[in-house]
Protein backbone atom coordinates (compact mmCIF):
# COMPACT_ATOMS: atom_id res chain seq x y z
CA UNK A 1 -3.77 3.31 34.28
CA UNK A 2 -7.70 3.22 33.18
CA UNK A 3 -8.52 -0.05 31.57
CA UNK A 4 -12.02 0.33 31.18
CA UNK A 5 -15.39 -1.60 30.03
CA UNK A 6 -18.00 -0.55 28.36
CA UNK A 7 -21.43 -0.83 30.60
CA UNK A 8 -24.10 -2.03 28.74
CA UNK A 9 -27.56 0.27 28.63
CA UNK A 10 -30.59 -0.47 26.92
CA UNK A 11 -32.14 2.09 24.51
CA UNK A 12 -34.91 2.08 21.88
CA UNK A 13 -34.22 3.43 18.73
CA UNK A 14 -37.04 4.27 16.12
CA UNK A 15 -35.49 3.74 12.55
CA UNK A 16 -37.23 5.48 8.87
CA UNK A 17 -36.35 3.56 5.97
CA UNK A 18 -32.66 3.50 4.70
CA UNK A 19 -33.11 6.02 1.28
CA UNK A 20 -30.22 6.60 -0.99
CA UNK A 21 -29.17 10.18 -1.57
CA UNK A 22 -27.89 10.95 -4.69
CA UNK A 23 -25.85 14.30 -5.66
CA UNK A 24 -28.06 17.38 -6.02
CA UNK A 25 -26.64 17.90 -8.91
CA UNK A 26 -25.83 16.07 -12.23
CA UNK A 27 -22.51 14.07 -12.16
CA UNK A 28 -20.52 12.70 -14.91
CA UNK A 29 -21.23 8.74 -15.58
CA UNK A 30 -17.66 7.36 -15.98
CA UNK A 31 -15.44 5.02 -14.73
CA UNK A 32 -12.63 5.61 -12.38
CA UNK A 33 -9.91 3.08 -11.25
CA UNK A 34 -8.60 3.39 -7.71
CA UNK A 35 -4.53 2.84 -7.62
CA UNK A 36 -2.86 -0.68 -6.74
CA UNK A 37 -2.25 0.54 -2.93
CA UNK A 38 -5.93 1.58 -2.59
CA UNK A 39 -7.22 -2.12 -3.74
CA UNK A 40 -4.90 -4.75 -2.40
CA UNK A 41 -6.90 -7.32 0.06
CA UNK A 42 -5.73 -6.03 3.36
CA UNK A 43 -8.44 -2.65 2.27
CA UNK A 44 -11.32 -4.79 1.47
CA UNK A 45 -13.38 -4.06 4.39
CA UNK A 46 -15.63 -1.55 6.02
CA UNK A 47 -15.20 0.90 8.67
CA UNK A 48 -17.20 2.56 11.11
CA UNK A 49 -16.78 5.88 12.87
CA UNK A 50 -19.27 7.29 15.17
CA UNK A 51 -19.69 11.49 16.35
CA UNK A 52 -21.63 12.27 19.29
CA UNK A 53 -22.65 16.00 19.37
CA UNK A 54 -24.09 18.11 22.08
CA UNK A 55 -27.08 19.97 21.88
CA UNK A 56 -26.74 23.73 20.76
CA UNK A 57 -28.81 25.97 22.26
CA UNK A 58 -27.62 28.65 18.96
CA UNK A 59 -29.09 25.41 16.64
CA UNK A 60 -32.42 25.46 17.82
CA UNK A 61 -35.15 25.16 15.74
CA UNK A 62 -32.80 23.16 13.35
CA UNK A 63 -32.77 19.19 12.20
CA UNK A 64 -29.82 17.37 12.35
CA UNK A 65 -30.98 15.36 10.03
CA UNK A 66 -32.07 17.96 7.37
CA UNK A 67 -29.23 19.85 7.62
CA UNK A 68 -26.43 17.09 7.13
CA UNK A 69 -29.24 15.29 4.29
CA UNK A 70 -28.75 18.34 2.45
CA UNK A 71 -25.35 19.19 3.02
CA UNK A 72 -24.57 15.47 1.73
CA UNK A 73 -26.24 15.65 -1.40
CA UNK A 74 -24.36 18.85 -2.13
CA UNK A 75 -21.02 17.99 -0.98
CA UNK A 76 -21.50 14.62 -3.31
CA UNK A 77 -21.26 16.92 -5.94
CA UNK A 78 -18.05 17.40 -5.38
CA UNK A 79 -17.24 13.83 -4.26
CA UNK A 80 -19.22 12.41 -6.63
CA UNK A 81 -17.48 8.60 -7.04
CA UNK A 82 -18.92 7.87 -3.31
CA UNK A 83 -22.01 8.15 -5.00
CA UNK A 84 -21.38 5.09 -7.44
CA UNK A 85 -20.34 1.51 -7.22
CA UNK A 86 -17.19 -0.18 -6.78
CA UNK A 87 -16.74 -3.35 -9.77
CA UNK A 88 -13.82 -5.16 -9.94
CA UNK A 89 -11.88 -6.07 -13.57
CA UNK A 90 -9.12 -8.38 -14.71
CA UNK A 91 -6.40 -8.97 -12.09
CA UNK A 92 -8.91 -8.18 -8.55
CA UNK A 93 -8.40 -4.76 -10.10
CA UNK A 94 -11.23 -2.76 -8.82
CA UNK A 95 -12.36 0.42 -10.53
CA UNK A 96 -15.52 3.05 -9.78
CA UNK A 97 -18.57 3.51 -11.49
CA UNK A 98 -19.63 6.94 -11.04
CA UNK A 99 -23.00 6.12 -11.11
CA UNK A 100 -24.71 8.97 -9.22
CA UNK A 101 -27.20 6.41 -7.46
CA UNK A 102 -25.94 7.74 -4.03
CA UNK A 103 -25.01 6.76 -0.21
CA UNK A 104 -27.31 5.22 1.85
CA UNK A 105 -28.65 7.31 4.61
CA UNK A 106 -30.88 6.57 7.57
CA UNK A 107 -33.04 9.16 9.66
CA UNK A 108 -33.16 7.60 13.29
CA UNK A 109 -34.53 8.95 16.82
CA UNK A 110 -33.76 7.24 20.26
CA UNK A 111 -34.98 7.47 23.76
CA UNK A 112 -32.13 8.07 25.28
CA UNK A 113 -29.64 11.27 26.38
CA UNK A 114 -26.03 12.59 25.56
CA UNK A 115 -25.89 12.29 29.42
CA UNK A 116 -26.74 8.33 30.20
CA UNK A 117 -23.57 7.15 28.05
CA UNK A 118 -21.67 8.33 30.62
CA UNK A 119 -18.99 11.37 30.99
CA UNK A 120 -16.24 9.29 29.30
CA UNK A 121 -17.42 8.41 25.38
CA UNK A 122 -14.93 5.81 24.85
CA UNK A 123 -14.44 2.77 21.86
CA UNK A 124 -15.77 0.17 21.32
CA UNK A 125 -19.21 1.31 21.88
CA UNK A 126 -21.77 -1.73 21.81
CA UNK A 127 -24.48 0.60 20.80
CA UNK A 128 -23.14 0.40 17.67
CA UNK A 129 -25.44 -1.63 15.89
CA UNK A 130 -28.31 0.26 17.43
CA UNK A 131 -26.91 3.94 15.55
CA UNK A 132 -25.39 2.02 12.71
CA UNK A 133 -28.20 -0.58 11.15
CA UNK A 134 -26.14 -2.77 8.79
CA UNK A 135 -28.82 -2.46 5.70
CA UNK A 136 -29.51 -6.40 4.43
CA UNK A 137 -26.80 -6.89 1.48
CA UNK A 138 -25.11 -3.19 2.01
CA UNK A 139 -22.30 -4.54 3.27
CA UNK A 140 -19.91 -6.13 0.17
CA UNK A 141 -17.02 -4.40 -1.32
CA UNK A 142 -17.88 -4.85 -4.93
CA UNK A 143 -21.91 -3.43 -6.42
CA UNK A 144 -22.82 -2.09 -3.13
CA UNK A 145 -23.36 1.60 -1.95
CA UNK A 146 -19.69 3.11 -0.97
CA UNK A 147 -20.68 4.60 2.19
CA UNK A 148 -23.55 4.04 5.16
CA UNK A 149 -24.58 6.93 7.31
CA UNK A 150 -27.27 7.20 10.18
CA UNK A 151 -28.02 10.39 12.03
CA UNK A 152 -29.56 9.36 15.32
CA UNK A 153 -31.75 12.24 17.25
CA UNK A 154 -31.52 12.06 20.77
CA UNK A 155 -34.00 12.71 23.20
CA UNK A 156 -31.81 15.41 25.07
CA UNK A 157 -31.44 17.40 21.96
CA UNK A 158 -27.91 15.94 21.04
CA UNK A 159 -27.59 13.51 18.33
CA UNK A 160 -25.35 10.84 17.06
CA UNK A 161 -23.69 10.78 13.23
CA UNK A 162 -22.04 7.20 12.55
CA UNK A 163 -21.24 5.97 9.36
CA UNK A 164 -19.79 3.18 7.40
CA UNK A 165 -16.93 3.30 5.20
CA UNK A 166 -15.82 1.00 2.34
CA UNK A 167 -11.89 1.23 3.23
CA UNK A 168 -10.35 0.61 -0.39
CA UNK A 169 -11.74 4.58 -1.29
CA UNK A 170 -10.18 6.27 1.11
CA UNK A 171 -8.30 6.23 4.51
CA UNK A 172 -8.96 8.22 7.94
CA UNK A 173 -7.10 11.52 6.65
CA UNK A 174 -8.50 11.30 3.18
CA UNK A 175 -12.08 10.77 4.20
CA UNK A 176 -11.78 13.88 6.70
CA UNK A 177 -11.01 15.64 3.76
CA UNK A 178 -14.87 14.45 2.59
CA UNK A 179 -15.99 15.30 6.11
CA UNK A 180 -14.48 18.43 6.22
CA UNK A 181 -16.48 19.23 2.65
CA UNK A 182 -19.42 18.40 4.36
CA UNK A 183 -19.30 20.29 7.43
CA UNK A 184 -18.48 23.35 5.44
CA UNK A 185 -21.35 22.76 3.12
CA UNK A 186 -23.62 22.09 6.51
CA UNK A 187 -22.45 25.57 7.35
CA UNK A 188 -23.49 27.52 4.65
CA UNK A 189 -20.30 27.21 1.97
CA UNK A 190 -21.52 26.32 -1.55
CA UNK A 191 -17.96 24.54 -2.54
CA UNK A 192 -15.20 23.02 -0.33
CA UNK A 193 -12.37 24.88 0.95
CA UNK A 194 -9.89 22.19 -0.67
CA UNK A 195 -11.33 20.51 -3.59
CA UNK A 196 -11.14 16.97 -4.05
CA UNK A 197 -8.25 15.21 -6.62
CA UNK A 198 -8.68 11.72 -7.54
CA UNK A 199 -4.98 11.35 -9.79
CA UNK A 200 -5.14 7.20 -8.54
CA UNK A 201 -2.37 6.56 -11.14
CA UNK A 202 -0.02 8.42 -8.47
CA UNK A 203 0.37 5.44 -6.48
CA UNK A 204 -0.18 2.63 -8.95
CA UNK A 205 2.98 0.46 -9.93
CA UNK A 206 5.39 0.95 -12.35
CA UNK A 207 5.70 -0.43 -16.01
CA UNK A 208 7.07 -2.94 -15.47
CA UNK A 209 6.72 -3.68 -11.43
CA UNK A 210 9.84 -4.28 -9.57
CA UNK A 211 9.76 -5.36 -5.99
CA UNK A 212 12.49 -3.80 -4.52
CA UNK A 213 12.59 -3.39 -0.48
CA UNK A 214 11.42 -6.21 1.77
CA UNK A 215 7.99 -6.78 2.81
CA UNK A 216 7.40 -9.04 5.93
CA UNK A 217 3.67 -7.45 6.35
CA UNK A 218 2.69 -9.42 2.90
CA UNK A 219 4.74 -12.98 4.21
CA UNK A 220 2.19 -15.63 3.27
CA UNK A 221 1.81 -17.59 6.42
CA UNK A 222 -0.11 -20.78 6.84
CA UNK A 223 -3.48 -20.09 8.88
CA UNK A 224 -4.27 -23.21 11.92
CA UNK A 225 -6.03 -22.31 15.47
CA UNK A 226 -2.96 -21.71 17.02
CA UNK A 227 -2.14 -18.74 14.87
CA UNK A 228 -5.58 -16.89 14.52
CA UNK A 229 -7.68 -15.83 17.22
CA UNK A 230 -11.27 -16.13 16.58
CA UNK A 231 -13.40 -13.00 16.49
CA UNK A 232 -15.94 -14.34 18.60
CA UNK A 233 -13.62 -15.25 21.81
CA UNK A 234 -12.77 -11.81 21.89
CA UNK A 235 -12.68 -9.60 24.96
CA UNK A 236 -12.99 -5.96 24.87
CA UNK A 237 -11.14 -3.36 26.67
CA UNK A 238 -10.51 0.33 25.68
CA UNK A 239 -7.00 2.00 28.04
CA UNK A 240 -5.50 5.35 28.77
CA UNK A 241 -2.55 7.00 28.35
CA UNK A 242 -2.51 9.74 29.86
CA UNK A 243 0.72 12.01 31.41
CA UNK A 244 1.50 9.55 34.20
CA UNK A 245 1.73 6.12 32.22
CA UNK A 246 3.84 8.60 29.31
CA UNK A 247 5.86 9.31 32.06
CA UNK A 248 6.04 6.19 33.85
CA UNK A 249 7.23 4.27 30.43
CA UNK A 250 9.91 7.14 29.57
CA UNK A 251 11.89 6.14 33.07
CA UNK A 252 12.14 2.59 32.55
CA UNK A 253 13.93 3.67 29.06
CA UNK A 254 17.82 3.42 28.27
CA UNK A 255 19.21 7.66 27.87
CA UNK A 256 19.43 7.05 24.57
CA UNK A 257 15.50 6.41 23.92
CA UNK A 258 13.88 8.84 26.32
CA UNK A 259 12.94 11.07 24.03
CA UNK A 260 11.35 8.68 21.84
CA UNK A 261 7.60 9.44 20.24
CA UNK A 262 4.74 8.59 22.42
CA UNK A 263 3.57 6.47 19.59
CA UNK A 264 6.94 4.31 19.73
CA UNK A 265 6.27 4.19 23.72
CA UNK A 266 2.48 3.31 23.99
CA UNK A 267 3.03 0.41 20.68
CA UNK A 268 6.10 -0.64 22.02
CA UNK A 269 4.40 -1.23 25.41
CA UNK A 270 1.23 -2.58 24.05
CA UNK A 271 2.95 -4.99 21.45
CA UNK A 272 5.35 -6.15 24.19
CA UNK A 273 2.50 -7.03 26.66
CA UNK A 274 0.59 -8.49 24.34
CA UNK A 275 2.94 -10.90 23.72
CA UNK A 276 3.54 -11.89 27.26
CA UNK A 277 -0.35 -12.41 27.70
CA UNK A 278 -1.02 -14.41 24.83
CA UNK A 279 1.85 -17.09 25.94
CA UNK A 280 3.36 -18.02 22.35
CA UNK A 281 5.85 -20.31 21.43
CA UNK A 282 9.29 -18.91 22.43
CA UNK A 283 10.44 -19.20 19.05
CA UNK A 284 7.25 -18.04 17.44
CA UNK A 285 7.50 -15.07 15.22
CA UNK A 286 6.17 -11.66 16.83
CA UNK A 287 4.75 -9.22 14.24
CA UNK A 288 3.78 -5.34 14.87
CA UNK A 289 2.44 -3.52 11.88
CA UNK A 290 2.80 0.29 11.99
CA UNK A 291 0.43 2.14 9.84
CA UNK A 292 2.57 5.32 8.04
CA UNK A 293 0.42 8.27 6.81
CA UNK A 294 2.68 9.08 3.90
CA UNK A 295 0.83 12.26 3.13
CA UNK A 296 4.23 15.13 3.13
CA UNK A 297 6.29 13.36 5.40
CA UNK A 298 7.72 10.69 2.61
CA UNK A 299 5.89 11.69 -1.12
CA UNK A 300 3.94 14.90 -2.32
CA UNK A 301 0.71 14.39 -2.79
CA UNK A 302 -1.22 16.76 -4.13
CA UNK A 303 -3.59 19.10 -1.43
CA UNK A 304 -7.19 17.24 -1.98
CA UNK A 305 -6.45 13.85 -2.63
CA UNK A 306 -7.99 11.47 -0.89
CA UNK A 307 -6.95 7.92 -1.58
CA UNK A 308 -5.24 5.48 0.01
CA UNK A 309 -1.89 6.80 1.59
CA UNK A 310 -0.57 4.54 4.00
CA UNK A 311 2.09 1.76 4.31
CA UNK A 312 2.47 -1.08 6.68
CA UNK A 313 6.24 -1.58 7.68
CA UNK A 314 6.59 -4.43 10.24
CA UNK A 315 8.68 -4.72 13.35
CA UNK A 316 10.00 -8.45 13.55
CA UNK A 317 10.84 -10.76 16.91
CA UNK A 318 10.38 -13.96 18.52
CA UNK A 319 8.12 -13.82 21.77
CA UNK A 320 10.98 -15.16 23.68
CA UNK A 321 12.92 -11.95 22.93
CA UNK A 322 10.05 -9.67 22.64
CA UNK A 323 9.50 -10.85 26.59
CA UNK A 324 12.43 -11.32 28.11
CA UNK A 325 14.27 -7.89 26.72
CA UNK A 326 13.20 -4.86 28.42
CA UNK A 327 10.78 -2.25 26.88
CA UNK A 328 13.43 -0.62 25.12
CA UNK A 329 14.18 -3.66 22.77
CA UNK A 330 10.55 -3.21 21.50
CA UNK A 331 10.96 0.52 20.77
CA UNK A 332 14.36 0.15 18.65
CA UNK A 333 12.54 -2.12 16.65
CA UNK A 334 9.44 0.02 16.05
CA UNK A 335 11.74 2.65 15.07
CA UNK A 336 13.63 0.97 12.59
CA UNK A 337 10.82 -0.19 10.79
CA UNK A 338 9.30 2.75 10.60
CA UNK A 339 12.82 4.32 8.96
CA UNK A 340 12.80 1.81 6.55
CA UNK A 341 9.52 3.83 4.63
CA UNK A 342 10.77 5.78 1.49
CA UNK A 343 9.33 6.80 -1.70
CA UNK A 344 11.44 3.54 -3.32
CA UNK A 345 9.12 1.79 -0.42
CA UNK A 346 5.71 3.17 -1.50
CA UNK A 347 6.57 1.99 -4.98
CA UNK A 348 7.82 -1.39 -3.81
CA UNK A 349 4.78 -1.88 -2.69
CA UNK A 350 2.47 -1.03 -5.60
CA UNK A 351 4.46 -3.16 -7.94
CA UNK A 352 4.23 -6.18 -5.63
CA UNK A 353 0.59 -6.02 -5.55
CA UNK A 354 0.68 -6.52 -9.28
CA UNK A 355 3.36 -8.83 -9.51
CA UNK A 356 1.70 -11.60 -6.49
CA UNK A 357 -2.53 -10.55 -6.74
CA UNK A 358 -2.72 -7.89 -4.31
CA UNK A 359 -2.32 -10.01 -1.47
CA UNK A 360 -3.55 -9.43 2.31
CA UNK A 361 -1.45 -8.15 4.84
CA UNK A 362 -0.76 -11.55 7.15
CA UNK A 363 -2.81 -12.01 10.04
CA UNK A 364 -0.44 -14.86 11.78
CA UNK A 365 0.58 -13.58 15.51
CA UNK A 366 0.14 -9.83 14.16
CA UNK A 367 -0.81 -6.92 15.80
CA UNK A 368 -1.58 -3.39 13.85
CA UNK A 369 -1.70 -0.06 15.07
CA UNK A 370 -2.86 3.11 13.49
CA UNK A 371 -2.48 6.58 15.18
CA UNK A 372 -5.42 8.95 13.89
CA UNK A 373 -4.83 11.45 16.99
CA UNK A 374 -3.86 13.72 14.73
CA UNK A 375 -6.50 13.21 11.67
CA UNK A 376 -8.95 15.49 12.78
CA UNK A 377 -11.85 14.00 13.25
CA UNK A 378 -12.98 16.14 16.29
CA UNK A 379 -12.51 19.20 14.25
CA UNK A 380 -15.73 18.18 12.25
CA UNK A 381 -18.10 20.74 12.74
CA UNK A 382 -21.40 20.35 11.23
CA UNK A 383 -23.13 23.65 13.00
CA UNK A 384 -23.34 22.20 16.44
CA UNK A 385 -19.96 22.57 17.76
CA UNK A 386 -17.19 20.42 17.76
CA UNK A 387 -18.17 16.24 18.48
CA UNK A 388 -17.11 15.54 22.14
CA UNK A 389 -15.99 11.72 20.42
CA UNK A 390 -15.61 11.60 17.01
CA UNK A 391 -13.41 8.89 15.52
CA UNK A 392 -13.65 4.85 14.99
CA UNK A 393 -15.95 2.79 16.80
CA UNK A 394 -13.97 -0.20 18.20
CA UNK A 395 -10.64 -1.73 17.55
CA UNK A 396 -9.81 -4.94 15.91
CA UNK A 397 -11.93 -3.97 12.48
CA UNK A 398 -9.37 -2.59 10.22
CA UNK A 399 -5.99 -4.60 7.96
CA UNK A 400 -5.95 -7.15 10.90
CA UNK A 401 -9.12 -8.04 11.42
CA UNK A 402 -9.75 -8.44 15.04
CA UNK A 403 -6.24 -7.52 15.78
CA UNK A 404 -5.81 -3.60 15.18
CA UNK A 405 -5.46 -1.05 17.32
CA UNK A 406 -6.74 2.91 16.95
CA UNK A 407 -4.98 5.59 19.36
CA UNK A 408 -7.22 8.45 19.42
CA UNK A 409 -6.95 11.82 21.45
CA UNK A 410 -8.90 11.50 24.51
CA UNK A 411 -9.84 13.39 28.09
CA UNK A 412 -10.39 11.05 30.86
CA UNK A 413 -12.31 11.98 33.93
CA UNK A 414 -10.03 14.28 35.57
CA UNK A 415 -9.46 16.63 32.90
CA UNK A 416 -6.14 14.76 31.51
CA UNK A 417 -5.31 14.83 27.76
CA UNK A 418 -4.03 11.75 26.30
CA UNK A 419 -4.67 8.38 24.11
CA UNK A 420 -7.15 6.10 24.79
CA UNK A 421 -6.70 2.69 23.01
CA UNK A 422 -9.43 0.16 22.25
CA UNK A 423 -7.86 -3.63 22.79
CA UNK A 424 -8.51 -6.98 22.08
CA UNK A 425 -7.50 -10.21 23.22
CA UNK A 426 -9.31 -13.56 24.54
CA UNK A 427 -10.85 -13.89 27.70
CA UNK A 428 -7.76 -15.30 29.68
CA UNK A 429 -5.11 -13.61 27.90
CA UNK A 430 -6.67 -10.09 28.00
CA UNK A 431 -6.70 -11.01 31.83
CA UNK A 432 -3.18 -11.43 31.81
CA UNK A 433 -2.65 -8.54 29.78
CA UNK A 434 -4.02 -6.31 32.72
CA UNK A 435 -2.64 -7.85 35.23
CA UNK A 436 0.82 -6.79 33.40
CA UNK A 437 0.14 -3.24 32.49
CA UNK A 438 -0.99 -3.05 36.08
CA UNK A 439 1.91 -4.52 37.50
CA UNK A 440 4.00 -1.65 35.21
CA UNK A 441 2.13 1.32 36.90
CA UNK A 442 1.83 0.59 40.09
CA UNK A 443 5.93 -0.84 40.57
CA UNK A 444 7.77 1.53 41.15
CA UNK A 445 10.15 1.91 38.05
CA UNK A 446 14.22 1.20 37.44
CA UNK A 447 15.79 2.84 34.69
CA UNK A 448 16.50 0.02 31.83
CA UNK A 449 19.37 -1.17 30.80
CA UNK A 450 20.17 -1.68 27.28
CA UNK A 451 21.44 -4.99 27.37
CA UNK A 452 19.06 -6.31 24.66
CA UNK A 453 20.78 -8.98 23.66
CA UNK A 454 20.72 -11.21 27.09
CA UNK A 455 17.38 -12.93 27.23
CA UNK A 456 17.71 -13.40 30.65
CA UNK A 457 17.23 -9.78 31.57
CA UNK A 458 13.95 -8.87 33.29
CA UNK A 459 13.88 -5.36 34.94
CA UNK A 460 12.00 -5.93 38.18
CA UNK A 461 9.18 -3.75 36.72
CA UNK A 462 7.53 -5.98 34.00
């Protein structure tokens, strides 16, 4: 089990002025609403990724920063509503105008190579701010440029591409649709593969809205220090999954739930131990938001669009249960939650953001986790190759702020494929949180019973 930090190296980076650029083309001025999933409260943030590419020896001669410049202001074109400015209307509704002014982009260089960040690019990376300059008043949701980008040169001849993203356009597999655009464009195309479909109004409420299914991830909680954890006492850790722990957590599970997703596993571990290492109340109310992609799997949507798509179903229990059951407790839950998403669900939820003000997802003792393994985003290729990292930056920045969790595909140092999982937790429970996961791999494992219901059971692993 690697539980890693991230060593801290200092760099100089030489920054030209942030300039907007605008579509190379004309765009139509109009005004474009996003649907009530995309602008509920729990989206209202931004979000940055980060791609590291190697040096090309076939690229020679060519700028990174030309050739993506360019390829942006074609491929917003196409895209053209990340070139305007998100205003909100009656009701928090919020609604584009396509205003053509642009994204802000920033040409950077640093003295520094691919090399000296180490063999293992891993989140959260605390060069961040030094790739990424937050531009003075860039950052709002509302009259503010919809996305950020700076391409960083390095000194080796590799070069960094991280960029900010206002969440309430888009989520991680519609925005690859948008980077997928662009590397195509970078590569020569003149239009996208897939071309881009707005069509909002699919997932906006019905006439009237009818709240229909239950929705513990919108519970209005009351906030106190007890039940939020500030930012700025957190402690971050990124940790692998890799074949071992997989296999390791699929022995200590009842028949019945061995062959259960290695997303069910890894959040049902993660959730589990979390909860043991933050020491709650025994009665105190354990929540574990899963993040559904509901692209094919639950509605059509048409090929291209890229809006807002996911759902939140929760995964209910006190501490006392969520610790004292075995593993397997944890996973039956995740996987009845995650059962509970239907089309009737998706709608559910549009109409209650009408119906109560488009309400934030609660933050009270709740933990989020959002697979993007599969999303893509190391299949960017911009004319360099594919990025050896390419995906968010840190965890704890997305629907739970400070509390969310990315899984993203990941080799470790010995050549293993699996997840690696940026964490965290304050000081003294992130502590105890290692000194539990490392107590799990390094006991040798009993298979669990499933005997769920006696809160006295503690398999001698955990």
């Amino acid at each position: 089990m690697a539980i890693s930090s991230i060593n801290n190296f200092v760099f100089q980076v030489r920054r030209c002025q942030p300039e907007l650029v605008a579509p190379s083309k004309p765009t139509p001025h109009e005004f474009k609403q996003l649907s009530d999933v995309d602008d509920q409260e729990g989206f209202r943030f931004q979000v940055p990724l980060i791609y590291f590419y190697r040096h090309n020896p076939n690229m020679e001669g060519k700028d990174p920063v030309k050739v993506i410049k360019k390829a942006l202001a074609e491929t917003l074109v196409f895209y053209y509503p990340f070139a305007g400015k998100l205003r909100e209307g009656p009701g928090r509704k919020l609604f584009v105008e396509c205003t053509g002014e642009g994204v802000l982009f920033i040409e950077a260089d640093a003295d520094v190579t691919l090399q000296e960040f180490g063999d293992a690019l891993q989140p959260p990376f605390t060069c961040l701010d030094d790739v990424l300059y937050n531009v003075p008043n860039s950052d709002e949701i509302v009259n503010c440029p919809l996305l950020l980008i700076q391409v960083t040169r390095l000194k080796c001849g590799s070069f960094i591409f991280a960029l900010r993203l206002n969440h309430t356009m888009t989520d991680a597999f519609g925005f690859l649709s948008f980077m997928t655009a662009l590397a195509e464009i970078a590569q020569g195309a003149s239009t996208p593969s897939i071309f881009p479909v707005w069509q909002r109004a699919l997932l906006n409420a019905r006439d009237p809205p009818r709240v229909t299914c239950i929705h513990r991830e919108y519970d209005q909680l009351p906030y106190s220090e007890n039940t939020i954890i500030p930012l700025s006492e957190m402690t971050h850790r990124s940790i692998f999954f890799g074949p071992t722990e997989i296999s390791t957590l699929r022995k200590i599970l009842p028949a019945h739930l061995c062959h259960c997703s290695t997303f069910d596993l890894i959040t049902a571990c993660l959730w589990r131990t979390r909860t043991i290492a933050l020491q709650a109340n025994p009665d105190d109310e354990m929540r574990l938001l899963c993040i559904v992609n509901l692209r094919s799997k639950i509605i059509n949507l048409p090929s291209g669009y890229y809006g807002n798509a996911i759902v939140f179903p929760t995964a209910i229990a006190t501490a006392d249960k969520l610790s004292q059951n075995p593993l397997g407790y944890a996973v039956e839950l995740i996987k009845k939650a995650k059962a509970e998403v239907s089309e009737e669900y998706i709608k559910s939820v549009a109409d209650l953001m009408v119906i109560k003000g488009r309400p934030n997802i609660t933050a009270v003792r709740s933990y989020a986790v959002s697979d993007v393994r599969r999303a893509g985003f190391d299949e960017v290729d911009l004319g360099w190759g594919k990025a050896i990292y390419a995906g968010p930056a840190k965890g704890g920045v997305a629907t739970v702020p400070g509390l969310t969790s990315f899984y993203v595909p990941f080799n470790n140092r010995k050549g293993e494929e699996g997840t690696v999982v940026p964490f965290c937790l304050p000081a003294p429970a992130m502590d105890r949180f290692v000194a539990e996961l490392d107590a799990l791999f390094t006991t040798q494992p009993l298979v669990e019973v499933a005997n769920y219901h006696n809160p006295s059971f503690i398999p001698s692993t955990l």
